Each structure stands twice: as structure tokens, then as C-alpha cells.
Tab-separated table of N, CA and C and ligand atoms in Angstrom:
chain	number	residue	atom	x	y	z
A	1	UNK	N	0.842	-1.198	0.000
A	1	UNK	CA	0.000	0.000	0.000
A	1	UNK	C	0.877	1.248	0.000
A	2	UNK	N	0.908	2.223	-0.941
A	2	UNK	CA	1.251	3.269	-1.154
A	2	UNK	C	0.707	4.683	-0.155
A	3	UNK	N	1.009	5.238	0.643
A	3	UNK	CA	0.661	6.345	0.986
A	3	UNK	C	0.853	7.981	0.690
A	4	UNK	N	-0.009	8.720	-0.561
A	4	UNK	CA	0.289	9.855	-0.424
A	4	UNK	C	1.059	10.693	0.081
A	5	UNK	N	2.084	11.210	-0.236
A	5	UNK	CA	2.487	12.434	0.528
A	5	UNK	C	2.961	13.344	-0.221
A	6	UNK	N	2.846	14.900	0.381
A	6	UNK	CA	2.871	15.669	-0.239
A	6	UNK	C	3.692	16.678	0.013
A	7	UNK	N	4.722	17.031	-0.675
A	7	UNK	CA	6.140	18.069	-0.278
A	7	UNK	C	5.495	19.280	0.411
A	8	UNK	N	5.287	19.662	1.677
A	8	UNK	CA	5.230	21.280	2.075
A	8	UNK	C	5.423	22.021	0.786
A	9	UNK	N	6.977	21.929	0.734
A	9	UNK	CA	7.280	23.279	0.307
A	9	UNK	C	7.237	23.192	-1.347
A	10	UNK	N	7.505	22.111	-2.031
A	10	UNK	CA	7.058	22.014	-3.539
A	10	UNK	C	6.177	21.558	-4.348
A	11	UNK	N	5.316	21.098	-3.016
A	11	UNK	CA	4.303	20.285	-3.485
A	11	UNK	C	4.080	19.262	-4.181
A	12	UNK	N	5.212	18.915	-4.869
A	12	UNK	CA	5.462	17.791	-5.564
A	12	UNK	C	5.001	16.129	-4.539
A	13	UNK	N	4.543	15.215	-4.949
A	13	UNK	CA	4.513	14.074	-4.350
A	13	UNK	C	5.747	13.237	-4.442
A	14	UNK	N	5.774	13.000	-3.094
A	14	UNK	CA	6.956	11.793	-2.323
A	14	UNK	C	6.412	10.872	-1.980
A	15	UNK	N	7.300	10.115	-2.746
A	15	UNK	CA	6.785	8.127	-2.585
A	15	UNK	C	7.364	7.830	-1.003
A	16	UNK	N	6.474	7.579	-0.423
A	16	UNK	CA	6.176	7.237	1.294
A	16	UNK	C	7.425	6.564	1.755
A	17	UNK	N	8.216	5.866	0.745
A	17	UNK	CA	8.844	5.206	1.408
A	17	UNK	C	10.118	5.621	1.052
A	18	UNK	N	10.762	6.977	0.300
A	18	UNK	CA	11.697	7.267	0.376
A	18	UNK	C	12.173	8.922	0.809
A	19	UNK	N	11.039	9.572	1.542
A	19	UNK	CA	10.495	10.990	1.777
A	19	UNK	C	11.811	10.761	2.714
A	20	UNK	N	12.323	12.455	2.795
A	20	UNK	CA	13.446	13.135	3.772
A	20	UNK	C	13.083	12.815	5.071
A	21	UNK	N	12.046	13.677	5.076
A	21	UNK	CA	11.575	14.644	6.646
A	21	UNK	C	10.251	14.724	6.880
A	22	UNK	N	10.184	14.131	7.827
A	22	UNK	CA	8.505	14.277	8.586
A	22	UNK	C	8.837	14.726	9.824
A	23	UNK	N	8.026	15.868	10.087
A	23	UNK	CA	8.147	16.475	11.537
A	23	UNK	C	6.421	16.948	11.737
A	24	UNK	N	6.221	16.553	12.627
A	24	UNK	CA	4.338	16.651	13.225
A	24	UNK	C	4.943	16.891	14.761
A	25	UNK	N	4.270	17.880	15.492
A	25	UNK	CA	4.260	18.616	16.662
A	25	UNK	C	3.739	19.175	16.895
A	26	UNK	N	3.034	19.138	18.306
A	26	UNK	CA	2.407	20.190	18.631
A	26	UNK	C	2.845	21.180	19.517
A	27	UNK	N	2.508	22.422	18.677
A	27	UNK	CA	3.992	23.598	19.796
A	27	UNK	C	3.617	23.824	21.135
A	28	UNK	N	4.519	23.728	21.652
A	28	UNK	CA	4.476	24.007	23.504
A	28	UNK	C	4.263	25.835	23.711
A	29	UNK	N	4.214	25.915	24.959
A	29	UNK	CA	4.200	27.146	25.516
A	29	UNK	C	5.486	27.990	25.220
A	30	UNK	N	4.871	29.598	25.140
A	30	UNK	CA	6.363	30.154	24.515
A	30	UNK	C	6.340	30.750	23.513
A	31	UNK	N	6.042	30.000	22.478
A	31	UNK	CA	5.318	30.197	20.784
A	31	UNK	C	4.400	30.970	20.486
A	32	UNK	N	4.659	31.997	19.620
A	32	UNK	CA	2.764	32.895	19.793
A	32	UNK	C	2.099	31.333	18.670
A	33	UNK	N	2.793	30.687	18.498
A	33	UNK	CA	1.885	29.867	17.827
A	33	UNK	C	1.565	28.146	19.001
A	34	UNK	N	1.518	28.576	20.278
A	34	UNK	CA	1.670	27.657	21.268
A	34	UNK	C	0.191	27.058	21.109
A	35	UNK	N	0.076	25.623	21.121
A	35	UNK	CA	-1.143	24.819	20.804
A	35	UNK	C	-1.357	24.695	19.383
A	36	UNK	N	-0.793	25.100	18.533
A	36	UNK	CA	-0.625	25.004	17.403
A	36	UNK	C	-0.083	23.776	16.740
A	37	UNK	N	-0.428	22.373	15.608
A	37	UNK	CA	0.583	21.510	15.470
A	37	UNK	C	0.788	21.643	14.023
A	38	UNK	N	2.420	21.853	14.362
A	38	UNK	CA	3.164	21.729	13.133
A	38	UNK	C	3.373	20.676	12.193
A	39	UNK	N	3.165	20.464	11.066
A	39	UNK	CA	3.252	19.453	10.098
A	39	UNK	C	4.150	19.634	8.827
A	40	UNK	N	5.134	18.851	8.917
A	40	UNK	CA	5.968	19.376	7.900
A	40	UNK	C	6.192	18.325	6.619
A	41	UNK	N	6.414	17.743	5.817
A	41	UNK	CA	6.705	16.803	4.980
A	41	UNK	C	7.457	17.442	3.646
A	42	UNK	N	9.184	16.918	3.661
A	42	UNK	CA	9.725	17.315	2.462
A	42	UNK	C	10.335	16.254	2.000
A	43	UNK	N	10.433	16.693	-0.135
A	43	UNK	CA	10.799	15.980	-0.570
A	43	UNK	C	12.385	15.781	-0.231
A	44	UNK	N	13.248	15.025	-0.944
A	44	UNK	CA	14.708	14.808	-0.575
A	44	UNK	C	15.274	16.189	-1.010
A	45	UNK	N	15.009	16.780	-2.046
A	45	UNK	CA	15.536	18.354	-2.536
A	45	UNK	C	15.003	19.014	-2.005
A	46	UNK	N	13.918	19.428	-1.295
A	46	UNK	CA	13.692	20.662	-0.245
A	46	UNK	C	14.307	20.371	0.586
A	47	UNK	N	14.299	18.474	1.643
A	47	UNK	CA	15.061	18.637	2.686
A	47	UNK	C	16.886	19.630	2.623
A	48	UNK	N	17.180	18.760	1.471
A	48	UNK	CA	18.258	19.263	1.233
A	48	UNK	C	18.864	20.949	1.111
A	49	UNK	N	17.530	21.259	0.897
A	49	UNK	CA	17.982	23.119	1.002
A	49	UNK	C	17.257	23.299	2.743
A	50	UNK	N	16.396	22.882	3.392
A	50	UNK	CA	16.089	23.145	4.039
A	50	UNK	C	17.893	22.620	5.417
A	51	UNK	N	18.430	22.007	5.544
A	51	UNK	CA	19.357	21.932	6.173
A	51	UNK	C	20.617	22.806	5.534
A	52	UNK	N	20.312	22.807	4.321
A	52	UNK	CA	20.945	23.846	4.126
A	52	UNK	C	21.001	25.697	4.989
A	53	UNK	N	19.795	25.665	4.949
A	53	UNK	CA	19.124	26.851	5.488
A	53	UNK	C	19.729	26.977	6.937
A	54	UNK	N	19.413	25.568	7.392
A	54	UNK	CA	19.176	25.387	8.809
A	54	UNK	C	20.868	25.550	9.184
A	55	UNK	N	21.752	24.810	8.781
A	55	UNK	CA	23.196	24.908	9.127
A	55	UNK	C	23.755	26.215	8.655
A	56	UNK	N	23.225	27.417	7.923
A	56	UNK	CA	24.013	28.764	7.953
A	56	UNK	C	23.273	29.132	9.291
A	57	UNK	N	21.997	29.386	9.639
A	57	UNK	CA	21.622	29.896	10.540
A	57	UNK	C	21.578	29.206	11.779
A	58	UNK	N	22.209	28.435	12.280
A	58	UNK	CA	22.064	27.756	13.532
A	58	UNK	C	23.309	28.130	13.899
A	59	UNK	N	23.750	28.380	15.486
A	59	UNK	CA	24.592	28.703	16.348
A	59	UNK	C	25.112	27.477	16.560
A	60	UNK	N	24.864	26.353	16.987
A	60	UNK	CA	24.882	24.991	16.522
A	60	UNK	C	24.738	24.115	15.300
A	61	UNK	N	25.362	23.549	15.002
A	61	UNK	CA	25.662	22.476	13.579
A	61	UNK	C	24.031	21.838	13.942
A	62	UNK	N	22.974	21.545	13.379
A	62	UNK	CA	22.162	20.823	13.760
A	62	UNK	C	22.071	19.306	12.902
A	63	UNK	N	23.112	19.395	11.802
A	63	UNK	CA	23.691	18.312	11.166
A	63	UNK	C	24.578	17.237	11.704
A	64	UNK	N	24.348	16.097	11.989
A	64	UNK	CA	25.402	15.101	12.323
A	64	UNK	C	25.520	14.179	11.398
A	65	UNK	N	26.821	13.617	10.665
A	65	UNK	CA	27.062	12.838	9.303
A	65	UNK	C	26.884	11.180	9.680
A	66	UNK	N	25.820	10.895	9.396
A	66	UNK	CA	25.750	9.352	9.291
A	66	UNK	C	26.340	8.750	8.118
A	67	UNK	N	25.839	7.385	8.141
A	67	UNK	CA	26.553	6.708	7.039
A	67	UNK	C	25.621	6.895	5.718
A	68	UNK	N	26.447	6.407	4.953
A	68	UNK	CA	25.865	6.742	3.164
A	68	UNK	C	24.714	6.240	2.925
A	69	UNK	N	23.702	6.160	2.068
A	69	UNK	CA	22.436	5.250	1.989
A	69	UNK	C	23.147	4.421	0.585
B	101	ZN	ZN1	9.895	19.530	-2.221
């Protein structure tokens, strides 16, 4: 069985079983968006700019290098 999914940010569809990034949360206190749940789903090329993004602007590396696929 195949499950839909759908890139956030390009909208393009990702085959379920080889998608980047799934992040679902619901935001805590703190957040003007607190009680709010976040849903994210990217393909392998958004993830890929999206850590991109994420490692210029983080004070911390939020990248750690695993092994190759
Ligand atoms: Zn995408």
C-alpha cells in the first residue's frame, strides 16, 4: 500500500517510502503559535535546502554525518 504524501514546500509528491523529513508537533508554551501543530513533509531536494538553510543559521551544527544510503 502506497501512501500519499505531499512536499510542504514544492508540493510535488513523495513516494512514502523514500520521503526526507517528517516532523508533526504540537507547539508548547512560549510560541505565539503555542497549541498550534506543526506538520511538515519534504521531498529529498527541499530537505536538502532546508538543512541547508538550517546549518548557515544555527549557532549549533544541527547536522550530524551518518553513514551513506
Ligand atoms: Zn519539495
Amino acid at each position: 500500500m502506497t501512501i500519499k504524501v505531499i512536499c510542504n514546500r514544492c508540493g510535488k509528491e513523495i513516494d512514502a517510502n523514500t520521503y526526507s523529513f517528517s516532523y508533526h508537533q504540537q507547539l508548547g508554551y512560549g510560541s505565539v503559535h503555542d497549541g498550534d501543530e506543526l506538520s511538515v513533509d519534504l521531498c529529498p531536494e527541499c530537505t536538502d535546502e532546508l538543512i541547508t538553510y538550517l546549518t548557515e543559521e544555527c549557532t549549533i551544527p544541527p547536522l550530524a554525518e551518518g553513514d551513506a544510503v
